[in-house]
mmCIF file of C-alpha atoms in Angstrom:
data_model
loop_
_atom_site.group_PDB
_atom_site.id
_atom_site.type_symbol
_atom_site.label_atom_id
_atom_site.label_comp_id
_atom_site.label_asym_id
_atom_site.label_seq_id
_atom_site.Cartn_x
_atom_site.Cartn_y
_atom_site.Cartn_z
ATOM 1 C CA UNK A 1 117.774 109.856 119.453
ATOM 2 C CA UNK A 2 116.935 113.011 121.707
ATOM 3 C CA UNK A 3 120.160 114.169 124.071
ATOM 4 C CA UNK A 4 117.387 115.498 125.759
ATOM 5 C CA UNK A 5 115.045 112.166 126.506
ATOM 6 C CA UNK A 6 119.071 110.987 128.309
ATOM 7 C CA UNK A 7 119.689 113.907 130.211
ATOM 8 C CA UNK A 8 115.878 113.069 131.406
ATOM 9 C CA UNK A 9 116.530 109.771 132.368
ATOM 10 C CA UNK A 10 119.494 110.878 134.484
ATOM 11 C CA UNK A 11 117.592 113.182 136.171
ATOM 12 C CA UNK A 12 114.771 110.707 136.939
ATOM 13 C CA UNK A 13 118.056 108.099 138.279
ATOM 14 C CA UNK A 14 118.665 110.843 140.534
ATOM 15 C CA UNK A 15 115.464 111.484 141.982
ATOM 16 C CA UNK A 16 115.148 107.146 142.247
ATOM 17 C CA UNK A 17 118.721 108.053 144.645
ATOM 18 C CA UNK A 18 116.987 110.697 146.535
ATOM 19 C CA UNK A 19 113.825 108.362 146.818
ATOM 20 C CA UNK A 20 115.701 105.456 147.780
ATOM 21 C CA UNK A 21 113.937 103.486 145.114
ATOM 22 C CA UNK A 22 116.994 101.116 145.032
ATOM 23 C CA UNK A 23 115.415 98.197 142.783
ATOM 24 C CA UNK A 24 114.342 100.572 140.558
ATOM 25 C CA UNK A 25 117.596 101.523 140.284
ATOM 26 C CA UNK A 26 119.244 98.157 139.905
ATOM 27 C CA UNK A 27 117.349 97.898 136.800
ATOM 28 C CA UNK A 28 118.633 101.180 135.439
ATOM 29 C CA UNK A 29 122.001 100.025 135.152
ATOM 30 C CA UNK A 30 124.097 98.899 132.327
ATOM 31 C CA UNK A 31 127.662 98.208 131.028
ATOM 32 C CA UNK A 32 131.267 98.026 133.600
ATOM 33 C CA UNK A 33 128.773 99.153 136.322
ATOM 34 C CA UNK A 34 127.240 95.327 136.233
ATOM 35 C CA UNK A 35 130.678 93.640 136.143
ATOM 36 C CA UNK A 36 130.961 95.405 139.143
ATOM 37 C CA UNK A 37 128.412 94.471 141.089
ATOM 38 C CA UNK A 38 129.741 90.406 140.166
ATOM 39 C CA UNK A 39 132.304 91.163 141.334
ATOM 40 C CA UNK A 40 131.320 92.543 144.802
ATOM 41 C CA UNK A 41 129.260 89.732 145.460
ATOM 42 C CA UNK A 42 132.423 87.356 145.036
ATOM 43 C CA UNK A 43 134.636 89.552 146.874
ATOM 44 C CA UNK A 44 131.682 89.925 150.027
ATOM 45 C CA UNK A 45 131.657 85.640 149.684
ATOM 46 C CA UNK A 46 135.446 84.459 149.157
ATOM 47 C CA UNK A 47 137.849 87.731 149.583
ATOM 48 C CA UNK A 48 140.163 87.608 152.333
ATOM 49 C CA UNK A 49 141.889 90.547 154.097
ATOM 50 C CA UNK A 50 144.659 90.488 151.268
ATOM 51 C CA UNK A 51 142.181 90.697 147.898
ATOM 52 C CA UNK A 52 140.286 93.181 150.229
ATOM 53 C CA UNK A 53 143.042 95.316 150.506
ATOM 54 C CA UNK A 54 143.599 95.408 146.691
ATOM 55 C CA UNK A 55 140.221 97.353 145.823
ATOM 56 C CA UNK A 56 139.517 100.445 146.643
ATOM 57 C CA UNK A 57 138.424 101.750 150.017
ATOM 58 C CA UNK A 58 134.184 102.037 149.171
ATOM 59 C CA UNK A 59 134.056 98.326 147.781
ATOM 60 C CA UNK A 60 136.724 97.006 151.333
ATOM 61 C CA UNK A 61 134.289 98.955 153.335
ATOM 62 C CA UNK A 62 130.584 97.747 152.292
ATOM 63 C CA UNK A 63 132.322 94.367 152.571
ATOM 64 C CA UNK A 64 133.477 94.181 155.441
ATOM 65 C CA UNK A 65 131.041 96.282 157.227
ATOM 66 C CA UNK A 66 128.115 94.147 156.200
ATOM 67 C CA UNK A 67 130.048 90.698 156.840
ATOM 68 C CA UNK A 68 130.759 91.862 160.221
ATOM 69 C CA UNK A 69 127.384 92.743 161.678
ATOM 70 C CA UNK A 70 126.837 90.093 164.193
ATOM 71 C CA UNK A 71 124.590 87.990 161.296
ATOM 72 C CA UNK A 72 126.599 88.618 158.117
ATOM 73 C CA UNK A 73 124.006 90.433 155.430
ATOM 74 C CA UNK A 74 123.006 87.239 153.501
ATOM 75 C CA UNK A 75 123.164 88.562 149.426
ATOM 76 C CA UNK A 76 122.869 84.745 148.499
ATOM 77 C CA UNK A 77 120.000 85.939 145.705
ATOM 78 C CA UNK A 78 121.221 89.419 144.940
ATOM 79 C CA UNK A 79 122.332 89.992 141.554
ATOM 80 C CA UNK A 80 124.960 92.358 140.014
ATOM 81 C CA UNK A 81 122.532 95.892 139.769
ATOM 82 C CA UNK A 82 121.575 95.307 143.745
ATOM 83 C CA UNK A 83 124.909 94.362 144.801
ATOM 84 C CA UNK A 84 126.485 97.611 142.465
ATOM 85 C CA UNK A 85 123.692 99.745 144.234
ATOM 86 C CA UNK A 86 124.793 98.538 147.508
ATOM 87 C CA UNK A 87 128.771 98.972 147.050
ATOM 88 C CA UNK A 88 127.457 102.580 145.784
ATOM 89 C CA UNK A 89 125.452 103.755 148.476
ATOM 90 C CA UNK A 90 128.019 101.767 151.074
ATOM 91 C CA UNK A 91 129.435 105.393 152.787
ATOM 92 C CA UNK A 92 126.069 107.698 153.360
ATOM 93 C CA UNK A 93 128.113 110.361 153.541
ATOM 94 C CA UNK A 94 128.648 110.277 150.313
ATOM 95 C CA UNK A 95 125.581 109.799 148.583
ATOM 96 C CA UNK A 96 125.416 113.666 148.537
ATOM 97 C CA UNK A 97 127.600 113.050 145.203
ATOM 98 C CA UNK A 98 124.993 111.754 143.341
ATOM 99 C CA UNK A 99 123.118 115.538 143.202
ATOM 100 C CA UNK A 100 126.270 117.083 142.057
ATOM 101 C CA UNK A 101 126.530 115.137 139.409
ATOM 102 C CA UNK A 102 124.703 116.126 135.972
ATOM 103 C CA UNK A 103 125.583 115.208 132.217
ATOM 104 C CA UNK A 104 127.469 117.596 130.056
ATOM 105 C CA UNK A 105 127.567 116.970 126.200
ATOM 106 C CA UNK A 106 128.540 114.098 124.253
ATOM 107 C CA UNK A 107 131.868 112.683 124.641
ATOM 108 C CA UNK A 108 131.187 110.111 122.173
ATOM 109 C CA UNK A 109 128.566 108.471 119.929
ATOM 110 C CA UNK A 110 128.910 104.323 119.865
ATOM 111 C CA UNK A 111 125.648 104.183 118.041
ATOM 112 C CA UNK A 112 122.360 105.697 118.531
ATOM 113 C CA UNK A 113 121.647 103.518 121.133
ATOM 114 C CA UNK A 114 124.874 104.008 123.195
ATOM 115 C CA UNK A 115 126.390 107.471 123.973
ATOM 116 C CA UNK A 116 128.860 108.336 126.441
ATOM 117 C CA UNK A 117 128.513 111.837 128.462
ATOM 118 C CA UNK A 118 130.878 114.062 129.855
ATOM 119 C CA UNK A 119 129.764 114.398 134.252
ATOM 120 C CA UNK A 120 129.827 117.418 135.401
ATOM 121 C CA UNK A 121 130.549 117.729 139.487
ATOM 122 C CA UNK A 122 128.697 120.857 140.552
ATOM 123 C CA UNK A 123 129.016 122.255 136.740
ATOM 124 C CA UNK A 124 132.856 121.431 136.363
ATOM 125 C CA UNK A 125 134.370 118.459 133.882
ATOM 126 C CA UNK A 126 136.334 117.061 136.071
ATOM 127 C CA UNK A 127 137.339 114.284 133.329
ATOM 128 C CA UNK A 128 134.255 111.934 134.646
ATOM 129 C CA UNK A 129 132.407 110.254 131.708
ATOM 130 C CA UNK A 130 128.800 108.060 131.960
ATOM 131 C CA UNK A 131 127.690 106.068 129.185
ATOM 132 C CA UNK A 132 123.818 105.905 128.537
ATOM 133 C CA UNK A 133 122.576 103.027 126.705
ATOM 134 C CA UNK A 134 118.820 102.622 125.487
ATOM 135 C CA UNK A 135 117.532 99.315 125.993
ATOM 136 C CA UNK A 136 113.870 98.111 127.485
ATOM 137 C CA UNK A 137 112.271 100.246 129.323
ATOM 138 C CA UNK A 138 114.346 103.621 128.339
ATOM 139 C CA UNK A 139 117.542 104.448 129.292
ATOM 140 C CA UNK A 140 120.351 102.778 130.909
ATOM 141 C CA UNK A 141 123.366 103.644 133.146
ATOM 142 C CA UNK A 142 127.002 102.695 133.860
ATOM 143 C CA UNK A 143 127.945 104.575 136.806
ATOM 144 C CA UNK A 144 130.969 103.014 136.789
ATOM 145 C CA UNK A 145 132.676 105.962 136.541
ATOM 146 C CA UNK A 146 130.745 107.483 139.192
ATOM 147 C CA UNK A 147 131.690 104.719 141.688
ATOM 148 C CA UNK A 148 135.313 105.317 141.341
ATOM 149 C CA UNK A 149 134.891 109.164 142.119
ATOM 150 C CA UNK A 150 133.295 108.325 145.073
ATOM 151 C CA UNK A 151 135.860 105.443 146.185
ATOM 152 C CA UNK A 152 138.545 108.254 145.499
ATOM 153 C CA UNK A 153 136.847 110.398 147.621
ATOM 154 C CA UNK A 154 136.386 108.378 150.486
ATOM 155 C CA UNK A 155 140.343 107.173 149.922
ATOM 156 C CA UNK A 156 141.501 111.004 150.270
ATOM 157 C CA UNK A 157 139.153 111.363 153.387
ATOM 158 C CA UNK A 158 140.897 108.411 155.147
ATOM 159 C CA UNK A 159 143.988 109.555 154.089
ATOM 160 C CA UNK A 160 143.703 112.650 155.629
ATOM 161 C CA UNK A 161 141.192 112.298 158.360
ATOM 162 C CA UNK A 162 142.347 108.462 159.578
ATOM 163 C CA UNK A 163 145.682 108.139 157.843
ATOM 164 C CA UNK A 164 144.566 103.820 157.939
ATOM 165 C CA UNK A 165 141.340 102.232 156.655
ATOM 166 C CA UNK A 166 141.858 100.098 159.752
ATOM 167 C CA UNK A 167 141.778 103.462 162.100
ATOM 168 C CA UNK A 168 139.275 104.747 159.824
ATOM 169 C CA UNK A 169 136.822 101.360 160.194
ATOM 170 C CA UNK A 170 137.210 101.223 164.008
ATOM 171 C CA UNK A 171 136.068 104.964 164.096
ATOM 172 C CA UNK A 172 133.459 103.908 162.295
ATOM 173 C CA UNK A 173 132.329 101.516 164.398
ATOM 174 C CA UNK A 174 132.606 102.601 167.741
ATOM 175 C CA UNK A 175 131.002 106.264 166.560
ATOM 176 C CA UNK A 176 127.801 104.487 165.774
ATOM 177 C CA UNK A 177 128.388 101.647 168.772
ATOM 178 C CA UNK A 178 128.076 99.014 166.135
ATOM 179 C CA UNK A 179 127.773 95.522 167.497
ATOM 180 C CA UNK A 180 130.856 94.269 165.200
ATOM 181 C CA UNK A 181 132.793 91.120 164.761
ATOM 182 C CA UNK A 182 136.243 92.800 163.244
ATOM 183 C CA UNK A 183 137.383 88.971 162.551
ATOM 184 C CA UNK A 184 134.492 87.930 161.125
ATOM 185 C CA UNK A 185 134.023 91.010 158.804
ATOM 186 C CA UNK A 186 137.808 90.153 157.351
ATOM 187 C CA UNK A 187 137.471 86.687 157.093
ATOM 188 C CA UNK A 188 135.659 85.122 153.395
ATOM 189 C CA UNK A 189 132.238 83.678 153.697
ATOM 190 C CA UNK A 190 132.862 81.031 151.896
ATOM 191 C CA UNK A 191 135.939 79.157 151.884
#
């Protein structure tokens, strides 16, 4: 096992980011960061306003935001890496993250085929940890962590940009003059 070949692979996920090479990215994934991306998909199909308001501000937003474009975003065959991916990359703004982010040493060995890292943001341990596992192909990712920096972030921005999600989501909308059903984005898919 080379710490190395990992910190390798993370670049190269970073570069797929930069690239946009989202499939290929989807297939990078492993572990909590999966579970995730379920669970997105049955929050975007059957969540109403309430369950939406019990996750965090990145996973509300890419939810509602693509079920109320005038022809909801139809994820009928996505599976749990796209859907992850999408939740992820939800708030452009953001995706900036990503290139701060780097590996720091081992935080723990779970085998020589699973480690978990210490993430450095812009060289700092901030307390952040992502767990490679080797599997087909190379190396494997939960970002997991990652996700919940960046819904933190974007919480702490509304906070104190917006003060509401709901101030911060019409904003939103009417600064890129989004054609936007605000009923339709709250309101499950799928009853």
């Amino acid at each position: 096992m080379s710490r190395e070949a990992v910190h390798a692979a993370f670049a190269s996920l970073k570069a797929d980011f930069r690239d946009e090479r989202f499939p290929v990215i989807a297939g990078r994934l492993a572990g909590e960061a999966l579970t995730w991306g379920e669970r997105l998909l049955v929050l975007f199909a059957h969540a109403d306003r309430d369950a939406l308001e019990a996750v965090d501000a990145l996973s509300r937003f890419w939810v509602v935001r693509y079920r109320g474009m005038p022809e909801p975003a139809d994820l009928g065959g996505a599976g749990p890496g796209p859907a992850f991916i999408l939740g992820f990359t939800a708030f452009p703004y953001l995706d900036v993250m990503m290139e701060a982010w780097e590996l720091g040493e081992v935080a723990e060995e779970h085998g020589p085929d699973r480690l978990s890292f210490h993430c450095l943001f812009d060289g700092e341990d901030q307390g952040t940890l992502v767990t490679a596992e080797r599997g087909p192909g190379g190396w494997r990712f939960d970002l997991m962590g990652l996700y919940r920096e960046k819904a933190k972030t974007l919480e702490n921005f509304i906070e104190l940009e917006f003060g509401t999600f709901d101030a911060f989501l019409d904003h939103y909308v009417a600064e890129h003059d989004l054609s936007f059903d605000m009923d339709q984005a709250w309101r499950p898919l799928a009853e």
